mmCIF file of C-alpha atoms in Angstrom:
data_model
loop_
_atom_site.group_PDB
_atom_site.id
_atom_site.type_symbol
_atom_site.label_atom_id
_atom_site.label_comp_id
_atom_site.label_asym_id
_atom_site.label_seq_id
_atom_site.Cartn_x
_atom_site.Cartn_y
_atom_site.Cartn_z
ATOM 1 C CA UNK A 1 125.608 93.293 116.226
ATOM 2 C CA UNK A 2 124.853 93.945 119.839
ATOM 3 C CA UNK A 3 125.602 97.222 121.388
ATOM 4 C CA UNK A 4 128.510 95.829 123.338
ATOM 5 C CA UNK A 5 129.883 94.795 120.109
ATOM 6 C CA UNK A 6 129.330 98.180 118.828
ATOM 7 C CA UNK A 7 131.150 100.035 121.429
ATOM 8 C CA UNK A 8 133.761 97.224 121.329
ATOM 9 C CA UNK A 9 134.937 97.371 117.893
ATOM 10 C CA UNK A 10 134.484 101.406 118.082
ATOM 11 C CA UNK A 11 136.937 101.285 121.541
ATOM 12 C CA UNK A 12 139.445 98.782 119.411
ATOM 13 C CA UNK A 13 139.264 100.513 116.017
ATOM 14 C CA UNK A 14 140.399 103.829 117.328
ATOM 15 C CA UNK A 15 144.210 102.372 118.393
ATOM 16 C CA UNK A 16 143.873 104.780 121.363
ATOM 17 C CA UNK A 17 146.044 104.824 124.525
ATOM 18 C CA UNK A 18 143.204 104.538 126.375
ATOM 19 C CA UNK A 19 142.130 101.174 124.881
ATOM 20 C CA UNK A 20 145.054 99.611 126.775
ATOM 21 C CA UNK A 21 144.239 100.781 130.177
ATOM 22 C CA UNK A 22 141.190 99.478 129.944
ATOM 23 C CA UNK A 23 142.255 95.821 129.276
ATOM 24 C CA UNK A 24 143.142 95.863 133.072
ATOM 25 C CA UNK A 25 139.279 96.270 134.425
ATOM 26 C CA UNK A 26 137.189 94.008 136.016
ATOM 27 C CA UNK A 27 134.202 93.093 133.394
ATOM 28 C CA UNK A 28 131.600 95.627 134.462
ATOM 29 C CA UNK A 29 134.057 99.067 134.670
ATOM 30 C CA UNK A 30 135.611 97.869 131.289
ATOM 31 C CA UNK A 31 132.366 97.346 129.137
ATOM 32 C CA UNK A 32 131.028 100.686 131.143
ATOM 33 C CA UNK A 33 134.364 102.776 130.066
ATOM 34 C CA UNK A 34 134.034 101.110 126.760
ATOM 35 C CA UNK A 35 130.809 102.321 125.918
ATOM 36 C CA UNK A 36 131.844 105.755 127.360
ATOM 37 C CA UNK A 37 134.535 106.351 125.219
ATOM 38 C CA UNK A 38 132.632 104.869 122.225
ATOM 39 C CA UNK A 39 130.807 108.081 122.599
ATOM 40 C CA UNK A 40 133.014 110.406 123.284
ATOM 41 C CA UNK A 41 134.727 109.207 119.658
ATOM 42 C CA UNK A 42 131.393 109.136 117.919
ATOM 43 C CA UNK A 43 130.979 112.803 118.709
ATOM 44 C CA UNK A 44 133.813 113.714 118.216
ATOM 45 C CA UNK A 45 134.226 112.095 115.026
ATOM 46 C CA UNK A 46 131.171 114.633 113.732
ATOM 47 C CA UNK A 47 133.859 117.255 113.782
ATOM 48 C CA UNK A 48 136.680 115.508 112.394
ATOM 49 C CA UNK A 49 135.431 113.409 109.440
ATOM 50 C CA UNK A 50 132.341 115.685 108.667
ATOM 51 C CA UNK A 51 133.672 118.317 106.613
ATOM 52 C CA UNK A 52 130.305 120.724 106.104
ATOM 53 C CA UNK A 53 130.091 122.530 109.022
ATOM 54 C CA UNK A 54 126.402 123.177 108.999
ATOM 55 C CA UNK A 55 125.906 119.178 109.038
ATOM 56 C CA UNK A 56 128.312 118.495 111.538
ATOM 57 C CA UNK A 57 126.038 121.235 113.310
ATOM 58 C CA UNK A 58 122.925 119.286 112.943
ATOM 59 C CA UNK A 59 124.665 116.025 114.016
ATOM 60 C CA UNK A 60 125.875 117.170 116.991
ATOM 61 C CA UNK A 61 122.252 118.486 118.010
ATOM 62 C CA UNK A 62 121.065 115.070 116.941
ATOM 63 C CA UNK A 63 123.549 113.735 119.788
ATOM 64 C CA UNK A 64 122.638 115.900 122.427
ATOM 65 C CA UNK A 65 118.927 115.134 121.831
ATOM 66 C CA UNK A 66 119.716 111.752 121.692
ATOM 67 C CA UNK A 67 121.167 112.186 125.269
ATOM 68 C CA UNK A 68 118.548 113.708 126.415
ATOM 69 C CA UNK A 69 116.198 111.058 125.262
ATOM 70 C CA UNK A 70 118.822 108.330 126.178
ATOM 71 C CA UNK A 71 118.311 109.685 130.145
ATOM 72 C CA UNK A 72 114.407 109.404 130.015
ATOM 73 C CA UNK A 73 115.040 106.082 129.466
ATOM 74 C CA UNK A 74 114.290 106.388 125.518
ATOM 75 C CA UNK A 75 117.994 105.429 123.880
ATOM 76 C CA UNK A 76 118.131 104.362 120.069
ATOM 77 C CA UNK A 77 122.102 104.551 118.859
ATOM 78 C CA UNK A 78 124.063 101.074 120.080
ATOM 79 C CA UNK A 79 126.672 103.597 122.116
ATOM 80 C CA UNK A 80 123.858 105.160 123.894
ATOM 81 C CA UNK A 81 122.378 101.755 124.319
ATOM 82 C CA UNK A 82 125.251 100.203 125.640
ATOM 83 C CA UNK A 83 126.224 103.338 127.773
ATOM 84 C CA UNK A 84 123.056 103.898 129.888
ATOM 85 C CA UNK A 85 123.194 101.043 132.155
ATOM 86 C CA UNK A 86 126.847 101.785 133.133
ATOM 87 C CA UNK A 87 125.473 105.359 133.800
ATOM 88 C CA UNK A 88 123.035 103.994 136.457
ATOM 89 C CA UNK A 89 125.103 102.323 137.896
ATOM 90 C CA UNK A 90 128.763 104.918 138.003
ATOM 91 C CA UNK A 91 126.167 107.807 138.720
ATOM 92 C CA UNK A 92 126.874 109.337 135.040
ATOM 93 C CA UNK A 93 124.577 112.141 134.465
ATOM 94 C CA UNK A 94 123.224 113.615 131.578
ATOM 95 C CA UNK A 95 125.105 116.812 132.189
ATOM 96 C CA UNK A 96 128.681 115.777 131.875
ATOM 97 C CA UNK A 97 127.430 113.921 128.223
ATOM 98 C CA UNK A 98 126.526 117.215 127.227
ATOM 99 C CA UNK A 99 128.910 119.026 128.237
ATOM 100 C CA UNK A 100 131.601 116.557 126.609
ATOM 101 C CA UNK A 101 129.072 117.599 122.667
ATOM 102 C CA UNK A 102 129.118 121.207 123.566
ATOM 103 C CA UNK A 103 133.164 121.039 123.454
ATOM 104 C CA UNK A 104 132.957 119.640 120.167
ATOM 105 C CA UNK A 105 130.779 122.125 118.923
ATOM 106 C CA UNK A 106 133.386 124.733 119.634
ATOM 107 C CA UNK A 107 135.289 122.940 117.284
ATOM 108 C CA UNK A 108 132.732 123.941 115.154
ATOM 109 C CA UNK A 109 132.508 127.341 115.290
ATOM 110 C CA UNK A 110 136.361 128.443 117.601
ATOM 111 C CA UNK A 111 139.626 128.054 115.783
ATOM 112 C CA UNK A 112 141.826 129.977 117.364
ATOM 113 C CA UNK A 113 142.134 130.612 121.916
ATOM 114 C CA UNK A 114 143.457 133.866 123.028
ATOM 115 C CA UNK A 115 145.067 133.169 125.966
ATOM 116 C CA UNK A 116 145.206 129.906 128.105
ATOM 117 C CA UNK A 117 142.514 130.824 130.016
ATOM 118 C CA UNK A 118 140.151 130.489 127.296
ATOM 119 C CA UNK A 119 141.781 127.291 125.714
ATOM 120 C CA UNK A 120 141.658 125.874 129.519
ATOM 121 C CA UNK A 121 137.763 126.029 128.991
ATOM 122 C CA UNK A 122 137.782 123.922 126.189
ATOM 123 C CA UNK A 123 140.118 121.062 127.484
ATOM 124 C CA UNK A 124 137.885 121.219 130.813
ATOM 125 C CA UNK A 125 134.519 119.991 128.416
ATOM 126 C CA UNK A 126 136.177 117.654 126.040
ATOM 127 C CA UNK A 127 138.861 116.324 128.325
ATOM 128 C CA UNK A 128 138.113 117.583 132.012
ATOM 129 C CA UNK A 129 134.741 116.453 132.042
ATOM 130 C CA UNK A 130 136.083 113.239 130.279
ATOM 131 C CA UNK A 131 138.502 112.560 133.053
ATOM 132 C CA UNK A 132 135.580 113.276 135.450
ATOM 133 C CA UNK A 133 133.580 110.171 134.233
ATOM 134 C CA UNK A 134 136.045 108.027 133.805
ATOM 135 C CA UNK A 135 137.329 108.079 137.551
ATOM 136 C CA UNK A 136 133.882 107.415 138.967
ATOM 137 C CA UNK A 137 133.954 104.503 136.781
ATOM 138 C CA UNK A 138 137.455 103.288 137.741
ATOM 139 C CA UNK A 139 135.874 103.421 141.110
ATOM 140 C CA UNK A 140 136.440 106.672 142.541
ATOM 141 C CA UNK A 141 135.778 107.109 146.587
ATOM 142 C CA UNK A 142 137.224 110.333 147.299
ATOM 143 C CA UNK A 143 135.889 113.783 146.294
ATOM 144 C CA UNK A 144 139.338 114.936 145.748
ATOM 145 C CA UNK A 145 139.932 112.335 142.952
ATOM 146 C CA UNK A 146 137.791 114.604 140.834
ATOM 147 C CA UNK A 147 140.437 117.359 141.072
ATOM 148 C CA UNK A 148 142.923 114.982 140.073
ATOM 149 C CA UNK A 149 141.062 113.929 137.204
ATOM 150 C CA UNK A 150 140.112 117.285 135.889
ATOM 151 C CA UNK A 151 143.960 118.206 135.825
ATOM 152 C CA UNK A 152 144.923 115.121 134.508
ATOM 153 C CA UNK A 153 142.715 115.009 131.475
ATOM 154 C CA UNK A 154 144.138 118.835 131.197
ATOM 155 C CA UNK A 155 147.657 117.594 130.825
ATOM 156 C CA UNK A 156 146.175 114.580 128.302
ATOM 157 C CA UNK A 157 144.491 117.445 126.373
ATOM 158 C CA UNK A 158 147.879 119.490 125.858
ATOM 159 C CA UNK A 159 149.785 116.561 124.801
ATOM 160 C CA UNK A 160 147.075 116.040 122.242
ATOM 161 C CA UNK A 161 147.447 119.727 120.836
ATOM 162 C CA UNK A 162 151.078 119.599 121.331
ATOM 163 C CA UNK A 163 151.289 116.283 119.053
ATOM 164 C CA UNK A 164 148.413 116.946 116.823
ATOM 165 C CA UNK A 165 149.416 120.740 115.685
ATOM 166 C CA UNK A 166 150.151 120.178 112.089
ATOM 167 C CA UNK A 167 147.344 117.834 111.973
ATOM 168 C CA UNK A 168 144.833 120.052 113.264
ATOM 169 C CA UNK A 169 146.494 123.068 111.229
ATOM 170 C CA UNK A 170 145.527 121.217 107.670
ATOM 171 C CA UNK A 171 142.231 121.166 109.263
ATOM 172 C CA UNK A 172 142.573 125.345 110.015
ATOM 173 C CA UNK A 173 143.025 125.103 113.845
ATOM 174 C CA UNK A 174 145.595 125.955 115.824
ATOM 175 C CA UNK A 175 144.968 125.084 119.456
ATOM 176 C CA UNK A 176 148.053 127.128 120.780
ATOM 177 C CA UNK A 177 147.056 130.275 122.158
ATOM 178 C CA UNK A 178 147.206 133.164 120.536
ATOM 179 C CA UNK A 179 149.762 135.302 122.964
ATOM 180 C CA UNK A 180 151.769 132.621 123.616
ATOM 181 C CA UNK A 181 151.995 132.551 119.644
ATOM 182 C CA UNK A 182 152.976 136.015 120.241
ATOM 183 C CA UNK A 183 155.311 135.896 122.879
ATOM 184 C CA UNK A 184 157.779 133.672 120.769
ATOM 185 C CA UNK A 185 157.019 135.635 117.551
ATOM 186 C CA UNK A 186 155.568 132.380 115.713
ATOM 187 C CA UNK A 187 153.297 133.283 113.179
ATOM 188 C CA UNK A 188 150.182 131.587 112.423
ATOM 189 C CA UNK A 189 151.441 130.851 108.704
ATOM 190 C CA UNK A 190 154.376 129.267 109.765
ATOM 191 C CA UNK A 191 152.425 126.591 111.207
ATOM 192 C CA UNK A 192 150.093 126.034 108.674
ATOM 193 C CA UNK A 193 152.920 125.850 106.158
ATOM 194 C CA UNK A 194 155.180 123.665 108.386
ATOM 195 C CA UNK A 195 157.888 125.985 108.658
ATOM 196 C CA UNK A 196 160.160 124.836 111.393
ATOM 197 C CA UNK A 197 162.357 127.480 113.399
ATOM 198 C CA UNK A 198 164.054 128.039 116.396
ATOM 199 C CA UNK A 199 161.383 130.131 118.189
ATOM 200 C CA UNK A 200 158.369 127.149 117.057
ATOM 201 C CA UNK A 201 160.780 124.738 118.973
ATOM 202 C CA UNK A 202 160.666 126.975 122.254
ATOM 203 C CA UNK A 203 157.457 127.459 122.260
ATOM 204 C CA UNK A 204 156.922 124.200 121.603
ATOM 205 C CA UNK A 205 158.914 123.247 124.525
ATOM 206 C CA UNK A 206 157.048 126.259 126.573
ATOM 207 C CA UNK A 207 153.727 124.128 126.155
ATOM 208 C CA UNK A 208 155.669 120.490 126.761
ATOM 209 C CA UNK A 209 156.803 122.208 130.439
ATOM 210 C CA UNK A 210 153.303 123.123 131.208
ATOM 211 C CA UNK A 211 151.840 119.776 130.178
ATOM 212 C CA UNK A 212 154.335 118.067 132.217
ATOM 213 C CA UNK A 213 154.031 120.429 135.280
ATOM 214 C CA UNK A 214 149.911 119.483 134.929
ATOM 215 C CA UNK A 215 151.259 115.729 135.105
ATOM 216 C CA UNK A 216 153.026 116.552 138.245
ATOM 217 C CA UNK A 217 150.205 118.531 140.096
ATOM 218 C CA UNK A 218 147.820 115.817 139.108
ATOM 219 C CA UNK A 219 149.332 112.810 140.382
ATOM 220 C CA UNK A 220 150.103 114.700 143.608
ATOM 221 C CA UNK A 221 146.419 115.187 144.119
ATOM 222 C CA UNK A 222 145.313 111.964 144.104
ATOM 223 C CA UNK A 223 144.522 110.709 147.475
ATOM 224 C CA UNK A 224 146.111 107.176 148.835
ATOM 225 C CA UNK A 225 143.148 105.778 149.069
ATOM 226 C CA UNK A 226 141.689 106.272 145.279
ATOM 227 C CA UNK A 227 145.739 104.789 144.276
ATOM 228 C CA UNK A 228 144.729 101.550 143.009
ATOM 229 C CA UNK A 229 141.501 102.131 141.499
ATOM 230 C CA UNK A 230 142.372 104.903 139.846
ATOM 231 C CA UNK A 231 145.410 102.749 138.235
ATOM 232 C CA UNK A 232 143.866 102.832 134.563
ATOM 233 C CA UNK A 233 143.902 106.871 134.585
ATOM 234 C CA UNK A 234 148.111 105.886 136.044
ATOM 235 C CA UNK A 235 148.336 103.741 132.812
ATOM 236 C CA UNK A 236 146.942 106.707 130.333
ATOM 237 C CA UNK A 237 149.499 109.354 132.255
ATOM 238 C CA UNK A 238 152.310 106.908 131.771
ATOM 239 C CA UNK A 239 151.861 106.133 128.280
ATOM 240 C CA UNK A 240 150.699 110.015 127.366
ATOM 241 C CA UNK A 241 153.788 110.755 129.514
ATOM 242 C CA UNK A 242 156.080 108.713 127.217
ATOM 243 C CA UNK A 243 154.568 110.203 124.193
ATOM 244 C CA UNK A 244 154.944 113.730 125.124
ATOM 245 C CA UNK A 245 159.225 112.737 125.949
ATOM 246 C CA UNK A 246 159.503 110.966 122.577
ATOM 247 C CA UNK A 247 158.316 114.558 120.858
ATOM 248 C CA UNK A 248 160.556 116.391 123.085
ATOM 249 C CA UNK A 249 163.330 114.010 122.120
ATOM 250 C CA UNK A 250 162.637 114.423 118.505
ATOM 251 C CA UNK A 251 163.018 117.930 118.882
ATOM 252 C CA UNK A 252 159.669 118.595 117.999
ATOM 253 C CA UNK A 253 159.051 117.144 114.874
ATOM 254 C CA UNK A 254 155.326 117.901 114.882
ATOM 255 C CA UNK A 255 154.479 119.546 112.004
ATOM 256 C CA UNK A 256 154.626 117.127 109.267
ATOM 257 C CA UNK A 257 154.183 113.785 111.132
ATOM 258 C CA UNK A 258 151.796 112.355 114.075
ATOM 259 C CA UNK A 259 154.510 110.864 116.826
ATOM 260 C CA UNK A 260 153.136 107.730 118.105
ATOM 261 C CA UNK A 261 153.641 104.666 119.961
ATOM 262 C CA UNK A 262 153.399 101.070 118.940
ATOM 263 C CA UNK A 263 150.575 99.368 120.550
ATOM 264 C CA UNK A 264 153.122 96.982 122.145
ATOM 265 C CA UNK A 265 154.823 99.541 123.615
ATOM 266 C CA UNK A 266 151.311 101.015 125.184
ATOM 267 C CA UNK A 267 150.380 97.856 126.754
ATOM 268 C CA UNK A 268 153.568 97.118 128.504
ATOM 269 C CA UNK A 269 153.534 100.960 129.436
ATOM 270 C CA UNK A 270 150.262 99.372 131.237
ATOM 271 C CA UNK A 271 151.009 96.191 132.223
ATOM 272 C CA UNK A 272 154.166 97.760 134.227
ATOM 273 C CA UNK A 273 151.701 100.165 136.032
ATOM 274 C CA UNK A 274 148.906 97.424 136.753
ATOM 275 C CA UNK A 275 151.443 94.782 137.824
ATOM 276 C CA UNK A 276 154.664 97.390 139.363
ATOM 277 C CA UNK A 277 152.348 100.163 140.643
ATOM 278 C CA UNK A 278 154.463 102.789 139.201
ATOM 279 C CA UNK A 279 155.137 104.845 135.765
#
């Protein structure tokens, strides 16, 4: 198997939303955003399917030497291998690979975020940075299209946390902040035992408003210009976007069950964008 194969079937395997925005590329941004993301899932599959800490540990400093030696021109793992000519040639830098394995590691060794603040850190390394990348790859010719991108992978990452939350509670996280927990009197127990209540449901719809208000902000930062190539990151808001309203519309139901979309419904959520121009 080739490395483009590799980071193929990882990309396709994973069922993500952002598979489907990629379909839309010309050849050389879609196997570069391929390989991308098929390392952003390998590392972050160290923390999620790698249940001793201490080895996920030692994995993840495997990755960021690997990095390292991947940028002085020494790669060995397919996703590395497929991923370093795309970062010659979208000006990826070494940096923003780390930085994307040093979020994970919090995973590693944070379970709980006081305030926003410090949870806004987080999303900005595994989902800021992310978003960073990936719009220099779409073809990104505006500096302001990096502000965009930060504060749309910010809104991504809340819609994660907000669907994920009894998934990531069996795993003894719990993303939402800690004084926001507070301020609606949910206890930490009531998540991880899937109670439902009135108060989980407003806070739940506390974080939904604030996810959508990111959407908002985002896509009015985006300069004209950066419109059309920046139409796979479009495709991503419009199908997160839809998620995040069919978990609203369920009244929450997060607790027990992982709200998705079929993958038909994600690609026409992308085709409309790539072919309409709107979400």
């Amino acid at each position: 198997m080739t490395p483009e194969q590799y980071v193929q079937e990882k990309a396709a395997a994973s069922g993500s939303s952002f598979y489907y925005a990629f379909l839309f590329l010309p050849r050389p941004r879609r196997e570069a955003i391929t390989a991308f993301y098929a390392f952003c899932r390998e590392v972050d599959d160290v923390v999620d399917e790698v249940t001793d800490p201490g080895v996920a540990q030692t994995k993840l400093a495997w990755w960021q030497t690997e990095v390292a030696r991947s940028f002085a021109g020494q790669p060995q793992h397919p996703a590395m291998r497929a991923l370093m000519p795309a970062a010659a040639a979208f000006g990826i830098e070494e940096r923003q690979l780390q930085a994307v394995i040093e979020g994970c590691q919090m995973d590693l060794v944070q379970t709980r975020y006081l305030d926003f603040q410090a949870l806004e850190r987080y999303c900005h390394l595994v989902a800021g940075v992310v978003g960073e990348v990936a719009a220099r790859i779409f073809g990104q010719s505006r500096p302001e299209t990096t502000q965009y991108a930060h504060k749309l992978g910010l809104a991504f990452q809340l819609t994660n946390i907000i669907r994920d939350v009894g998934e990531d509670a069996l795993r003894g996280r719990i993303y939402l902040p800690v004084s926001e927990l507070q301020q609606f009197d949910v206890k930490a127990h009531e998540i991880t035992k899937r109670q439902y209540s009135d108060r989980f449901v407003e806070l739940m719809r506390f974080q939904a408003a604030r996810a959508h208000r990111l959407y908002d902000e985002a896509l009015a930062l985006l300069p004209t210009e950066d419109r059309r190539s920046q139409k796979p990151g479009l495709m991503m808001a419009s199908i997160y976007r839809t998620l995040l309203r069919e978990i609203e519309g369920d009244g929450f139901q997060v607790l027990h069950q992982r709200v998705s979309l079929t993958p038909l419904r994600k690609f026409w959520l992308a085709w409309k964008v790539q072919a309409l121009g709107r979400l």
